[in-house]
Amino acid sequence: MAAQPQPTPLEVYLSSTFEPDAEFVHGVIEERPTGEWNQANWQAAILEFFRTRRIEWNIRAAAELRVQISADQFRVPDVTVLDRSHPVEQIVTHPPIAVFEILSPEDTLARMMIKLGDYEAMGIQTILLLDPQGKHFRYRNGCLEPLAETAFDLPGSVCRFDLDEIQKLLD
């Protein structure tokens, strides 16, 4: 029987640099897939969509920003939308308005479901999983639901998600 690896101390994770940034889950450093064109293109389009409305909607949008889910869990969403009325945090500790995950070829459904569940446990109300191949989902109450609406208001904010507008920004 193989020995279980020793947990990594939180301080080691917080003081280390990873390319791309890694996640920290209960003492385990989890590597994230390296982005490819489709993922990077979607990430840029989502960022552009929200950043061009940042003043009007009083928000901030960032790519690959660490979000502290709990004392020993840090996730790194592909895109995070934050309420600008909160102070800037180097590592986000309050629930963002929305998080977006963009599927890459290396992602697995099992790993993604755990990650999306972590976001929901933190209190994030809008959790979207976008597949560059055309399938898009909303995560609610522990389930992935096909995205039935292409435009809708984001709870707890004045933001409006509009998939059609984001797709127009893709290269």
mmCIF file of C-alpha atoms in Angstrom:
data_model
loop_
_atom_site.group_PDB
_atom_site.id
_atom_site.type_symbol
_atom_site.label_atom_id
_atom_site.label_comp_id
_atom_site.label_asym_id
_atom_site.label_seq_id
_atom_site.Cartn_x
_atom_site.Cartn_y
_atom_site.Cartn_z
ATOM 1 C CA MET A 1 0.000 0.000 0.000
ATOM 2 C CA ALA A 2 1.419 3.384 -1.006
ATOM 3 C CA ALA A 3 1.909 5.977 1.690
ATOM 4 C CA GLN A 4 -0.333 9.026 1.587
ATOM 5 C CA PRO A 5 1.582 12.225 0.811
ATOM 6 C CA GLN A 6 1.991 14.632 3.694
ATOM 7 C CA PRO A 7 -0.269 17.687 3.489
ATOM 8 C CA THR A 8 1.374 20.869 2.273
ATOM 9 C CA PRO A 9 1.277 23.677 4.844
ATOM 10 C CA LEU A 10 -0.929 26.602 3.842
ATOM 11 C CA GLU A 11 2.007 28.983 4.282
ATOM 12 C CA VAL A 12 3.957 27.091 1.601
ATOM 13 C CA TYR A 13 1.080 27.462 -0.868
ATOM 14 C CA LEU A 14 0.593 31.158 -0.121
ATOM 15 C CA SER A 15 4.302 31.938 -0.488
ATOM 16 C CA SER A 16 4.816 29.905 -3.679
ATOM 17 C CA THR A 17 4.414 30.842 -7.314
ATOM 18 C CA PHE A 18 2.849 28.474 -9.815
ATOM 19 C CA GLU A 19 2.506 28.732 -13.607
ATOM 20 C CA PRO A 20 -0.421 28.670 -14.111
ATOM 21 C CA ASP A 21 -1.567 29.412 -10.567
ATOM 22 C CA ALA A 22 -2.528 26.319 -8.583
ATOM 23 C CA GLU A 23 -5.374 25.691 -6.176
ATOM 24 C CA PHE A 24 -5.084 24.568 -2.560
ATOM 25 C CA VAL A 25 -7.644 22.096 -1.226
ATOM 26 C CA HIS A 26 -7.335 20.664 2.288
ATOM 27 C CA GLY A 27 -3.534 20.591 2.262
ATOM 28 C CA VAL A 28 -3.171 19.438 -1.342
ATOM 29 C CA ILE A 29 -1.853 21.664 -4.114
ATOM 30 C CA GLU A 30 -3.909 20.997 -7.243
ATOM 31 C CA GLU A 31 -2.512 22.016 -10.602
ATOM 32 C CA ARG A 32 -4.877 23.689 -13.031
ATOM 33 C CA PRO A 33 -4.891 22.912 -16.747
ATOM 34 C CA THR A 34 -2.755 25.157 -18.889
ATOM 35 C CA GLY A 35 -4.986 27.304 -21.042
ATOM 36 C CA GLU A 36 -5.210 26.740 -24.750
ATOM 37 C CA TRP A 37 -6.516 29.143 -27.387
ATOM 38 C CA ASN A 38 -10.231 28.368 -27.009
ATOM 39 C CA GLN A 39 -10.115 28.754 -23.247
ATOM 40 C CA ALA A 40 -8.019 31.935 -23.413
ATOM 41 C CA ASN A 41 -10.293 33.417 -26.085
ATOM 42 C CA TRP A 42 -13.420 32.840 -23.965
ATOM 43 C CA GLN A 43 -11.684 34.178 -20.881
ATOM 44 C CA ALA A 44 -10.696 37.372 -22.712
ATOM 45 C CA ALA A 45 -14.214 37.852 -24.109
ATOM 46 C CA ILE A 46 -15.855 37.467 -20.688
ATOM 47 C CA LEU A 47 -13.362 39.886 -19.149
ATOM 48 C CA GLU A 48 -13.902 42.436 -21.915
ATOM 49 C CA PHE A 49 -17.688 42.158 -21.562
ATOM 50 C CA PHE A 50 -17.614 42.884 -17.825
ATOM 51 C CA ARG A 51 -14.707 45.355 -17.785
ATOM 52 C CA THR A 52 -16.340 47.636 -20.344
ATOM 53 C CA ARG A 53 -19.308 47.889 -17.948
ATOM 54 C CA ARG A 54 -17.303 48.115 -14.718
ATOM 55 C CA ILE A 55 -18.187 51.739 -13.914
ATOM 56 C CA GLU A 56 -21.859 51.436 -14.871
ATOM 57 C CA TRP A 57 -22.291 48.235 -12.843
ATOM 58 C CA ASN A 58 -19.820 49.144 -10.047
ATOM 59 C CA ILE A 59 -17.839 45.914 -10.491
ATOM 60 C CA ARG A 60 -14.349 44.560 -10.966
ATOM 61 C CA ALA A 61 -13.552 41.591 -13.193
ATOM 62 C CA ALA A 62 -10.348 39.583 -12.990
ATOM 63 C CA ALA A 63 -8.829 36.479 -14.518
ATOM 64 C CA GLU A 64 -7.310 33.733 -12.405
ATOM 65 C CA LEU A 65 -7.721 35.490 -9.051
ATOM 66 C CA ARG A 66 -7.365 33.427 -5.892
ATOM 67 C CA VAL A 67 -10.627 33.032 -3.985
ATOM 68 C CA GLN A 68 -10.481 31.714 -0.417
ATOM 69 C CA ILE A 69 -13.414 29.323 -0.167
ATOM 70 C CA SER A 70 -12.673 28.291 3.433
ATOM 71 C CA ALA A 71 -9.747 28.302 5.860
ATOM 72 C CA ASP A 72 -7.939 25.570 3.913
ATOM 73 C CA GLN A 73 -9.385 25.930 0.410
ATOM 74 C CA PHE A 74 -8.312 28.346 -2.302
ATOM 75 C CA ARG A 75 -9.769 28.148 -5.796
ATOM 76 C CA VAL A 76 -8.748 30.063 -8.921
ATOM 77 C CA PRO A 77 -11.737 30.678 -11.211
ATOM 78 C CA ASP A 78 -11.044 31.501 -14.843
ATOM 79 C CA VAL A 79 -12.991 34.766 -14.399
ATOM 80 C CA THR A 80 -14.271 36.381 -11.200
ATOM 81 C CA VAL A 81 -16.724 39.296 -11.060
ATOM 82 C CA LEU A 82 -16.574 41.322 -7.845
ATOM 83 C CA ASP A 83 -18.658 44.059 -6.254
ATOM 84 C CA ARG A 84 -16.564 47.243 -6.439
ATOM 85 C CA SER A 85 -18.069 48.495 -3.155
ATOM 86 C CA HIS A 86 -15.996 45.872 -1.293
ATOM 87 C CA PRO A 87 -12.362 46.747 -0.547
ATOM 88 C CA VAL A 88 -9.769 45.310 -2.921
ATOM 89 C CA GLU A 89 -8.374 42.054 -1.550
ATOM 90 C CA GLN A 90 -5.269 40.358 -2.893
ATOM 91 C CA ILE A 91 -7.044 37.071 -2.186
ATOM 92 C CA VAL A 92 -10.837 37.310 -2.310
ATOM 93 C CA THR A 93 -12.530 36.275 0.940
ATOM 94 C CA HIS A 94 -16.118 37.441 0.312
ATOM 95 C CA PRO A 95 -18.438 35.762 -2.204
ATOM 96 C CA PRO A 96 -17.971 37.229 -5.688
ATOM 97 C CA ILE A 97 -21.005 38.249 -7.746
ATOM 98 C CA ALA A 98 -20.147 35.529 -10.266
ATOM 99 C CA VAL A 99 -17.453 33.067 -11.235
ATOM 100 C CA PHE A 100 -16.869 31.532 -14.643
ATOM 101 C CA GLU A 101 -15.070 28.315 -15.418
ATOM 102 C CA ILE A 102 -14.136 27.592 -19.022
ATOM 103 C CA LEU A 103 -13.613 23.942 -19.854
ATOM 104 C CA SER A 104 -10.258 22.889 -21.184
ATOM 105 C CA PRO A 105 -9.519 19.483 -22.730
ATOM 106 C CA GLU A 106 -7.818 18.326 -19.501
ATOM 107 C CA ASP A 107 -10.762 19.140 -17.206
ATOM 108 C CA THR A 108 -12.800 16.257 -15.844
ATOM 109 C CA LEU A 109 -16.453 16.452 -14.888
ATOM 110 C CA ALA A 110 -15.771 14.936 -11.455
ATOM 111 C CA ARG A 111 -13.116 17.530 -10.605
ATOM 112 C CA MET A 112 -15.222 20.370 -11.994
ATOM 113 C CA MET A 113 -18.303 19.349 -9.981
ATOM 114 C CA ILE A 114 -16.281 19.440 -6.751
ATOM 115 C CA LYS A 115 -14.892 22.849 -7.645
ATOM 116 C CA LEU A 116 -18.314 24.276 -8.556
ATOM 117 C CA GLY A 117 -19.735 22.858 -5.323
ATOM 118 C CA ASP A 118 -17.014 24.680 -3.397
ATOM 119 C CA TYR A 119 -18.069 27.959 -5.012
ATOM 120 C CA GLU A 120 -21.688 27.338 -4.075
ATOM 121 C CA ALA A 121 -20.716 26.486 -0.477
ATOM 122 C CA MET A 122 -18.969 29.868 -0.264
ATOM 123 C CA GLY A 123 -22.228 31.595 -1.177
ATOM 124 C CA ILE A 124 -21.525 32.536 -4.795
ATOM 125 C CA GLN A 125 -24.917 32.882 -6.488
ATOM 126 C CA THR A 126 -23.881 32.809 -10.146
ATOM 127 C CA ILE A 127 -21.586 29.958 -11.183
ATOM 128 C CA LEU A 128 -21.263 29.346 -14.913
ATOM 129 C CA LEU A 129 -19.409 26.584 -16.729
ATOM 130 C CA LEU A 130 -18.735 27.392 -20.363
ATOM 131 C CA ASP A 131 -17.502 24.885 -22.906
ATOM 132 C CA PRO A 132 -15.760 26.443 -25.928
ATOM 133 C CA GLN A 133 -17.260 23.587 -27.964
ATOM 134 C CA GLY A 134 -20.711 25.085 -27.439
ATOM 135 C CA LYS A 135 -22.263 23.604 -24.299
ATOM 136 C CA HIS A 136 -22.868 26.043 -21.462
ATOM 137 C CA PHE A 137 -24.162 25.358 -17.964
ATOM 138 C CA ARG A 138 -25.240 27.046 -14.764
ATOM 139 C CA TYR A 139 -24.427 25.350 -11.465
ATOM 140 C CA ARG A 140 -27.212 25.567 -8.866
ATOM 141 C CA ASN A 141 -28.154 23.476 -5.865
ATOM 142 C CA GLY A 142 -25.423 20.944 -6.581
ATOM 143 C CA CYS A 143 -26.503 20.366 -10.190
ATOM 144 C CA LEU A 144 -25.359 21.432 -13.627
ATOM 145 C CA GLU A 145 -28.256 22.823 -15.646
ATOM 146 C CA PRO A 146 -27.981 23.559 -19.363
ATOM 147 C CA LEU A 147 -28.013 27.319 -19.817
ATOM 148 C CA ALA A 148 -31.598 27.885 -20.965
ATOM 149 C CA GLU A 149 -31.395 31.670 -21.115
ATOM 150 C CA THR A 150 -28.617 33.447 -22.953
ATOM 151 C CA ALA A 151 -29.186 36.673 -21.008
ATOM 152 C CA PHE A 152 -30.174 37.143 -17.372
ATOM 153 C CA ASP A 153 -29.591 39.397 -14.372
ATOM 154 C CA LEU A 154 -26.940 38.327 -11.885
ATOM 155 C CA PRO A 155 -28.462 38.055 -8.383
ATOM 156 C CA GLY A 156 -27.218 40.560 -5.838
ATOM 157 C CA SER A 157 -26.061 43.066 -8.452
ATOM 158 C CA VAL A 158 -27.153 45.265 -11.337
ATOM 159 C CA CYS A 159 -25.088 43.140 -13.755
ATOM 160 C CA ARG A 160 -26.643 41.324 -16.659
ATOM 161 C CA PHE A 161 -24.998 38.291 -18.242
ATOM 162 C CA ASP A 162 -25.416 38.164 -22.013
ATOM 163 C CA LEU A 163 -23.919 35.139 -23.742
ATOM 164 C CA ASP A 164 -24.713 36.453 -27.231
ATOM 165 C CA GLU A 165 -22.785 39.673 -26.539
ATOM 166 C CA ILE A 166 -19.846 37.730 -25.123
ATOM 167 C CA GLN A 167 -19.762 35.442 -28.172
ATOM 168 C CA LYS A 168 -19.524 38.519 -30.419
ATOM 169 C CA LEU A 169 -16.267 39.381 -28.627
ATOM 170 C CA LEU A 170 -14.620 36.052 -29.480
ATOM 171 C CA ASP A 171 -11.795 36.138 -32.023
#
